[in-house]
Short mmCIF file of C-alpha atoms and ligand atoms in Angstrom, two decimals:
data_model
loop_
_atom_site.label_atom_id
_atom_site.label_comp_id
_atom_site.label_asym_id
_atom_site.label_seq_id
_atom_site.Cartn_x
_atom_site.Cartn_y
_atom_site.Cartn_z
CA MET A 1 223.31 155.77 117.11
CA LYS A 2 221.16 153.48 119.27
CA VAL A 3 217.86 154.87 120.54
CA LEU A 4 215.32 153.27 122.85
CA GLY A 5 211.77 154.66 122.57
CA ILE A 6 208.90 154.49 125.03
CA GLU A 7 205.25 154.80 124.03
CA SER A 8 202.61 155.23 126.74
CA THR A 9 200.04 157.76 125.49
CA ALA A 10 196.94 155.59 125.92
CA HIS A 11 196.22 151.84 125.99
CA THR A 12 199.67 150.64 124.93
CA LEU A 13 202.94 150.52 126.79
CA GLY A 14 205.53 149.85 124.11
CA ILE A 15 209.31 149.94 123.97
CA GLY A 16 211.36 149.70 120.78
CA VAL A 17 215.03 150.05 119.93
CA VAL A 18 216.37 151.34 116.61
CA ASP A 19 219.53 152.61 115.00
CA GLU A 20 220.06 154.02 111.50
CA ASP A 21 220.13 150.57 109.87
CA GLU A 22 217.87 148.35 111.87
CA ILE A 23 214.79 148.03 114.02
CA HIS A 24 216.13 145.89 116.86
CA CYS A 25 212.91 145.19 118.72
CA ASN A 26 209.31 146.27 119.14
CA VAL A 27 207.81 145.01 122.40
CA LYS A 28 204.42 146.04 123.70
CA SER A 29 201.57 145.29 126.02
CA MET A 30 198.08 146.62 125.42
CA PHE A 31 195.63 147.41 128.20
CA GLU A 32 192.26 145.80 127.48
CA PRO A 33 189.43 146.97 129.76
CA ASP A 34 186.94 144.35 130.97
CA GLU A 35 184.16 146.75 130.09
CA GLY A 36 183.77 150.32 128.85
CA GLY A 37 186.51 152.47 127.37
CA ILE A 38 190.02 153.27 128.57
CA HIS A 39 189.96 154.43 132.18
CA PRO A 40 193.06 156.64 132.74
CA ARG A 41 193.93 155.20 136.17
CA GLU A 42 193.45 151.59 135.09
CA ALA A 43 195.51 152.09 131.92
CA SER A 44 198.33 153.77 133.84
CA GLU A 45 198.28 150.92 136.41
CA HIS A 46 198.66 148.48 133.54
CA HIS A 47 201.67 150.48 132.29
CA TYR A 48 203.59 150.53 135.55
CA GLN A 49 202.79 146.90 136.29
CA LYS A 50 204.10 145.81 132.88
CA ALA A 51 207.10 148.14 132.70
CA LEU A 52 209.75 145.87 134.17
CA GLN A 53 208.61 142.84 132.18
CA ILE A 54 208.75 144.81 128.93
CA ILE A 55 212.19 146.27 129.70
CA ASN A 56 213.49 142.75 130.44
CA GLU A 57 212.04 141.46 127.18
CA VAL A 58 213.66 144.34 125.27
CA ASP A 59 216.96 143.53 127.00
CA GLN A 60 216.72 139.90 125.86
CA LYS A 61 215.73 140.74 122.29
CA THR A 62 218.42 143.33 121.55
CA GLU A 63 221.74 141.76 120.61
CA PHE A 64 223.72 144.46 122.46
CA GLU A 65 223.70 145.60 126.09
CA LEU A 66 221.10 148.25 126.93
CA SER A 67 223.93 150.23 128.54
CA GLU A 68 225.09 150.94 124.94
CA ILE A 69 221.95 152.99 124.28
CA ASP A 70 222.82 156.57 123.26
CA ALA A 71 219.40 158.13 123.79
CA VAL A 72 216.05 157.39 125.40
CA ALA A 73 213.03 158.89 123.61
CA PHE A 74 209.53 159.06 125.05
CA SER A 75 206.06 160.23 124.02
CA GLN A 76 205.77 163.64 125.65
CA GLY A 77 202.25 164.17 124.29
CA PRO A 78 199.50 164.30 123.22
CA GLY A 79 197.77 161.63 125.26
CA ILE A 80 196.24 160.68 128.58
CA GLN A 81 198.11 162.50 131.37
CA GLN A 82 198.31 159.56 133.81
CA CYS A 83 199.61 157.24 131.07
CA LEU A 84 202.15 159.78 129.80
CA GLU A 85 203.45 160.19 133.36
CA ILE A 86 204.40 156.50 133.59
CA GLY A 87 206.30 156.70 130.29
CA VAL A 88 208.32 159.74 131.28
CA VAL A 89 209.29 158.20 134.63
CA ILE A 90 210.58 155.08 132.83
CA ALA A 91 212.42 157.31 130.33
CA ARG A 92 214.11 159.47 132.96
CA THR A 93 215.11 156.38 134.95
CA LEU A 94 216.66 154.57 131.95
CA ALA A 95 218.37 157.74 130.68
CA LEU A 96 220.00 158.28 134.09
CA LYS A 97 220.88 154.60 134.52
CA TYR A 98 222.56 154.33 131.10
CA SER A 99 223.91 157.92 130.96
CA ALA A 100 221.88 158.43 127.77
CA GLU A 101 220.35 161.59 126.32
CA LEU A 102 216.64 162.14 126.96
CA ILE A 103 214.41 163.17 124.04
CA GLY A 104 210.72 164.04 124.34
CA VAL A 105 208.88 163.46 121.05
CA ASN A 106 205.46 164.28 119.70
CA HIS A 107 203.42 161.08 119.34
CA CYS A 108 201.63 162.19 116.12
CA LEU A 109 204.90 163.02 114.36
CA ALA A 110 206.29 159.62 115.37
CA HIS A 111 203.36 157.92 113.58
CA ILE A 112 204.30 159.85 110.43
CA SER A 113 208.06 159.26 110.62
CA ILE A 114 207.77 155.50 111.20
CA GLY A 115 205.45 155.56 108.17
CA THR A 116 208.17 157.08 105.99
CA ARG A 117 210.81 154.74 107.45
CA THR A 118 208.82 151.57 106.77
CA THR A 119 207.43 152.52 103.34
CA GLU A 120 208.79 154.36 100.31
CA ALA A 121 206.84 157.52 101.08
CA GLU A 122 209.03 160.62 101.20
CA ASN A 123 206.91 163.66 101.98
CA PRO A 124 203.36 162.36 102.15
CA THR A 125 200.06 163.92 103.04
CA THR A 126 199.20 161.83 106.11
CA LEU A 127 195.79 160.69 107.26
CA TYR A 128 196.42 159.79 110.90
CA VAL A 129 193.43 157.95 112.33
CA SER A 130 193.68 156.42 115.78
CA GLY A 131 191.79 156.00 119.02
CA GLY A 132 192.49 159.53 120.20
CA ASN A 133 193.46 161.44 117.04
CA THR A 134 192.10 162.12 113.58
CA GLN A 135 194.21 164.51 111.54
CA ILE A 136 195.40 165.26 108.04
CA VAL A 137 198.97 166.47 108.34
CA GLU A 138 201.50 167.82 105.82
CA PHE A 139 205.03 169.09 106.24
CA ARG A 140 205.11 172.51 104.55
CA SER A 141 207.45 175.49 105.05
CA GLY A 142 209.29 174.20 108.09
CA ARG A 143 206.40 172.82 110.10
CA TYR A 144 203.96 169.95 110.21
CA ARG A 145 200.61 171.59 109.44
CA VAL A 146 197.26 170.16 110.46
CA ILE A 147 195.22 170.66 107.28
CA GLY A 148 192.07 169.06 108.64
CA GLU A 149 191.04 167.28 111.84
CA THR A 150 188.10 166.04 113.81
CA LEU A 151 186.24 168.77 115.62
CA ASP A 152 184.97 166.37 118.28
CA THR A 153 185.58 162.65 118.74
CA ALA A 154 188.40 160.77 116.99
CA LEU A 155 187.49 158.14 114.40
CA GLY A 156 188.84 155.21 116.45
CA ASN A 157 187.04 156.41 119.54
CA ALA A 158 183.79 156.69 117.55
CA LEU A 159 184.23 153.11 116.26
CA ASP A 160 184.91 151.85 119.78
CA LYS A 161 181.83 153.67 121.10
CA LEU A 162 179.54 152.22 118.45
CA ALA A 163 181.04 148.76 119.05
CA ARG A 164 180.28 149.04 122.79
CA LYS A 165 176.66 149.85 121.95
CA LEU A 166 176.67 146.66 119.86
CA SER A 167 178.08 144.79 122.93
CA TYR A 168 181.63 144.28 121.65
CA PRO A 169 184.63 144.85 123.90
CA HIS A 170 187.40 147.41 123.33
CA PRO A 171 188.92 147.85 120.77
CA GLY A 172 185.82 147.78 118.60
CA GLY A 173 187.20 148.80 115.19
CA PRO A 174 187.96 145.25 114.06
CA GLU A 175 184.48 144.07 115.17
CA ILE A 176 182.75 146.85 113.21
CA GLU A 177 184.88 145.89 110.21
CA LYS A 178 183.82 142.19 110.43
CA LEU A 179 180.14 143.13 110.76
CA ALA A 180 180.30 145.60 107.86
CA GLU A 181 181.78 142.94 105.58
CA LYS A 182 178.50 141.02 105.79
CA THR A 183 176.47 143.56 103.83
CA ASP A 184 176.56 146.27 101.15
CA GLU A 185 173.43 147.94 102.49
CA ILE A 186 173.64 151.45 103.93
CA ILE A 187 170.98 153.73 105.38
CA GLU A 188 170.72 157.49 105.25
CA THR A 189 172.52 159.53 107.90
CA THR A 190 174.59 162.71 108.25
CA TYR A 191 177.80 163.06 106.26
CA PRO A 192 180.47 163.94 108.84
CA ILE A 193 182.50 166.62 107.03
CA LYS A 194 182.75 170.35 107.78
CA GLY A 195 184.96 172.07 105.22
CA MET A 196 188.39 170.51 105.68
CA ASP A 197 187.43 169.16 109.10
CA LEU A 198 185.53 166.10 110.26
CA SER A 199 182.91 165.63 112.95
CA TYR A 200 182.08 162.11 114.06
CA SER A 201 180.03 162.57 117.21
CA GLY A 202 176.71 163.20 115.40
CA LEU A 203 177.23 160.19 113.14
CA VAL A 204 178.04 157.88 116.03
CA THR A 205 175.04 159.09 118.06
CA ASP A 206 172.72 158.57 115.08
CA MET A 207 174.09 155.06 114.50
CA GLU A 208 173.77 154.22 118.21
CA ARG A 209 170.09 155.23 118.00
CA LYS A 210 169.57 152.91 115.02
CA VAL A 211 170.89 149.87 116.94
CA GLY A 212 167.94 147.52 117.46
CA ASP A 213 165.84 149.03 114.63
CA GLU A 214 168.35 148.17 111.91
CA LYS A 215 170.50 145.06 111.53
CA ASP A 216 173.85 145.33 113.30
CA GLU A 217 175.74 144.82 110.04
CA VAL A 218 173.81 147.64 108.32
CA VAL A 219 174.62 150.01 111.20
CA ALA A 220 178.30 149.01 111.07
CA ASN A 221 178.49 149.28 107.29
CA THR A 222 176.74 152.66 107.24
CA PHE A 223 179.12 154.00 109.86
CA GLN A 224 182.17 152.79 107.95
CA GLU A 225 181.01 154.08 104.55
CA TYR A 226 180.12 157.57 105.81
CA ALA A 227 183.02 157.95 108.24
CA TYR A 228 185.74 156.69 105.91
CA SER A 229 184.44 158.51 102.79
CA ALA A 230 184.50 161.80 104.68
CA ALA A 231 188.08 161.22 105.91
CA VAL A 232 189.27 160.28 102.42
CA GLU A 233 187.46 163.26 100.89
CA ALA A 234 189.30 165.62 103.27
CA LEU A 235 192.58 163.83 102.51
CA GLU A 236 191.98 164.19 98.78
CA ARG A 237 191.23 167.90 99.06
CA ALA A 238 194.41 168.44 101.07
CA MET A 239 196.38 166.59 98.39
CA ALA A 240 194.74 168.59 95.59
CA GLN A 241 195.52 171.85 97.32
CA SER A 242 199.18 171.07 97.92
CA GLN A 243 199.59 169.01 94.71
CA SER A 244 200.85 166.14 96.82
CA SER A 245 201.53 162.85 95.04
CA GLU A 246 201.81 160.68 98.17
CA ALA A 247 199.26 159.65 100.79
CA LEU A 248 200.25 157.88 104.01
CA LEU A 249 197.61 156.18 106.13
CA THR A 250 198.57 155.54 109.74
CA GLY A 251 197.19 155.02 113.27
CA GLY A 252 195.22 151.98 114.47
CA VAL A 253 192.25 152.60 112.14
CA ALA A 254 194.71 152.38 109.21
CA MET A 255 194.51 148.59 109.67
CA ASN A 256 190.99 148.73 108.22
CA THR A 257 190.70 147.06 104.81
CA ARG A 258 187.78 149.19 103.59
CA LEU A 259 189.54 152.43 104.48
CA ARG A 260 192.72 151.22 102.73
CA GLU A 261 190.62 150.38 99.67
CA MET A 262 189.15 153.90 99.58
CA VAL A 263 192.56 155.57 99.98
CA THR A 264 194.05 153.34 97.27
CA LYS A 265 191.22 154.12 94.84
CA MET A 266 191.37 157.85 95.48
CA CYS A 267 195.14 157.86 94.88
CA GLU A 268 194.83 155.78 91.70
CA GLU A 269 192.29 158.25 90.32
CA ARG A 270 194.64 161.16 91.07
CA GLY A 271 197.80 159.45 89.81
CA ALA A 272 199.20 159.54 93.35
CA LYS A 273 200.69 156.74 95.47
CA ALA A 274 199.16 155.34 98.66
CA TYR A 275 201.40 154.02 101.44
CA PHE A 276 200.47 151.77 104.35
CA PRO A 277 202.99 150.94 107.09
CA PRO A 278 203.05 147.32 108.35
CA PRO A 279 200.24 146.76 110.92
CA GLU A 280 202.59 146.58 113.94
CA TYR A 281 203.71 150.14 113.15
CA CYS A 282 200.19 151.49 112.51
CA MET A 283 199.06 150.83 116.07
CA ASP A 284 200.84 152.67 118.90
CA ASN A 285 204.33 151.24 119.43
CA GLY A 286 207.65 152.10 121.04
CA THR A 287 209.64 151.71 117.83
CA MET A 288 208.05 154.76 116.23
CA ILE A 289 209.05 156.80 119.29
CA ALA A 290 212.60 155.42 119.07
CA HIS A 291 212.80 156.33 115.37
CA GLN A 292 211.45 159.84 115.91
CA GLY A 293 213.96 160.18 118.77
CA LEU A 294 216.75 159.02 116.47
CA ILE A 295 216.10 161.64 113.79
CA GLN A 296 215.77 164.37 116.39
CA ALA A 297 218.88 163.25 118.29
CA LYS A 298 220.91 163.30 115.08
CA ALA A 299 219.80 166.91 114.59
CA GLY A 300 221.03 167.73 118.11
CA ASP A 301 217.68 167.79 119.90
CA ARG A 302 217.82 167.07 123.65
CA THR A 303 215.29 167.35 126.48
CA GLU A 304 216.65 168.34 129.88
CA ILE A 305 215.02 166.52 132.81
CA GLU A 306 213.54 169.81 134.03
CA ASP A 307 211.88 170.31 130.60
CA SER A 308 210.60 166.75 130.35
CA GLN A 309 207.13 167.24 131.85
CA VAL A 310 204.40 165.76 129.67
CA ASP A 311 201.87 167.77 127.65
CA PRO A 312 198.53 165.94 127.13
CA ASN A 313 197.44 168.51 124.50
CA TRP A 314 200.66 168.90 122.51
CA ARG A 315 199.63 169.44 118.88
CA PRO A 316 201.93 168.37 116.04
CA ASP A 317 201.77 171.88 114.52
CA GLU A 318 203.25 173.32 117.75
CA VAL A 319 206.46 171.31 117.34
CA LYS A 320 209.56 173.26 116.33
CA VAL A 321 211.06 171.08 113.62
CA SER A 322 214.85 171.21 113.74
CA TRP A 323 215.57 167.95 111.92
CA ILE A 324 214.31 168.58 108.37
P1 LIG B 401 195.85 153.53 118.14
O1 LIG B 401 195.24 154.55 119.08
O2 LIG B 401 196.60 154.17 117.01
O3 LIG B 401 196.64 152.46 118.81
O4 LIG B 401 194.62 152.78 117.45
C1 LIG B 401 193.59 152.16 118.19
C2 LIG B 401 192.28 152.29 117.44
O5 LIG B 401 192.35 151.57 116.20
C3 LIG B 401 191.09 151.75 118.20
O6 LIG B 401 190.10 152.74 118.22
C4 LIG B 401 190.66 150.54 117.36
O7 LIG B 401 189.26 150.30 117.39
C5 LIG B 401 191.11 150.94 115.97
N1 LIG B 401 191.28 149.80 115.07
C6 LIG B 401 192.10 148.74 115.22
N2 LIG B 401 191.93 147.88 114.19
C7 LIG B 401 190.97 148.39 113.38
C8 LIG B 401 190.31 147.97 112.18
N3 LIG B 401 190.63 146.83 111.58
N4 LIG B 401 189.36 148.78 111.67
C9 LIG B 401 189.03 149.94 112.25
N5 LIG B 401 189.60 150.38 113.38
C10 LIG B 401 190.55 149.63 113.95
MG1 LIG B 402 198.55 156.80 118.20
#
């Protein structure tokens, strides 16, 4: 079965094509603001302006005709409303044009399922850390359960915010990582954990206040050490509670070397295995949506056009899982 997937929840418009055996293509364009964060209207303008170009590139890269596509999957949520709207319009159009099934998928679950497709993880405890989401998710008793999550800002968003204060453009995570590598020094601040949940807004505000008084690299390193330790501590507790032997790290922040180091060490100490998808599948991409669409389509899931409206707040634990 051939499935085309469309990702458009935030900064990235991505289209991928998969079947059971192969990933046929993974094409994307990322909106990069000149200044500030992601403005919904500007990001959605980027998506509709790039749509045709990306579809044409996908057409060239797949070795079969797009008319052979059996299903078109799209990110139905969660995400930025204006950006989601562009994705669903592309999806409806292609599904009608190619007489293909339409399948709305949950973006968070797609990050997890591309993680299990591209690694040897089977039923991992997932730490999903991206620009807009920070969650620890496990599949237990028929549903994906959110075991812990940020109570305020997402980890990627907090990194981007601190980076802006340090005068770096979006996305700031890689810049904070480079700065932090220059030092081992950390200063005292608040540890951003609340039970099984995380809370990054106080930490980022405190670090923003320290900019100018402390060296940039110390601010960056302190943020990373506190923020990542707290996330890995919550992940470890979730794994201990469910006796999980697999951790999966995904989302854009999963590209971070220090965070990977911490997850690896924690898993080694517990006798568990840590899995990291290839970088192109950690960041938002259309292929993960195509793959999630594929497993749902094979289980008979379909989305009628009249049910295809987007849901910017669609939580992974609200999804009725019919495919496992
Ligand atoms: P996503 O929303 O999953 O596409 O991820 C985007 C987020 O990943 C942004 O907030 C980036 O700052 C962050 N990010 C990308 N690379 C890194 C990195 N090497 N370290 C930390 N964060 C990163
Ligand atoms: Mg994402």
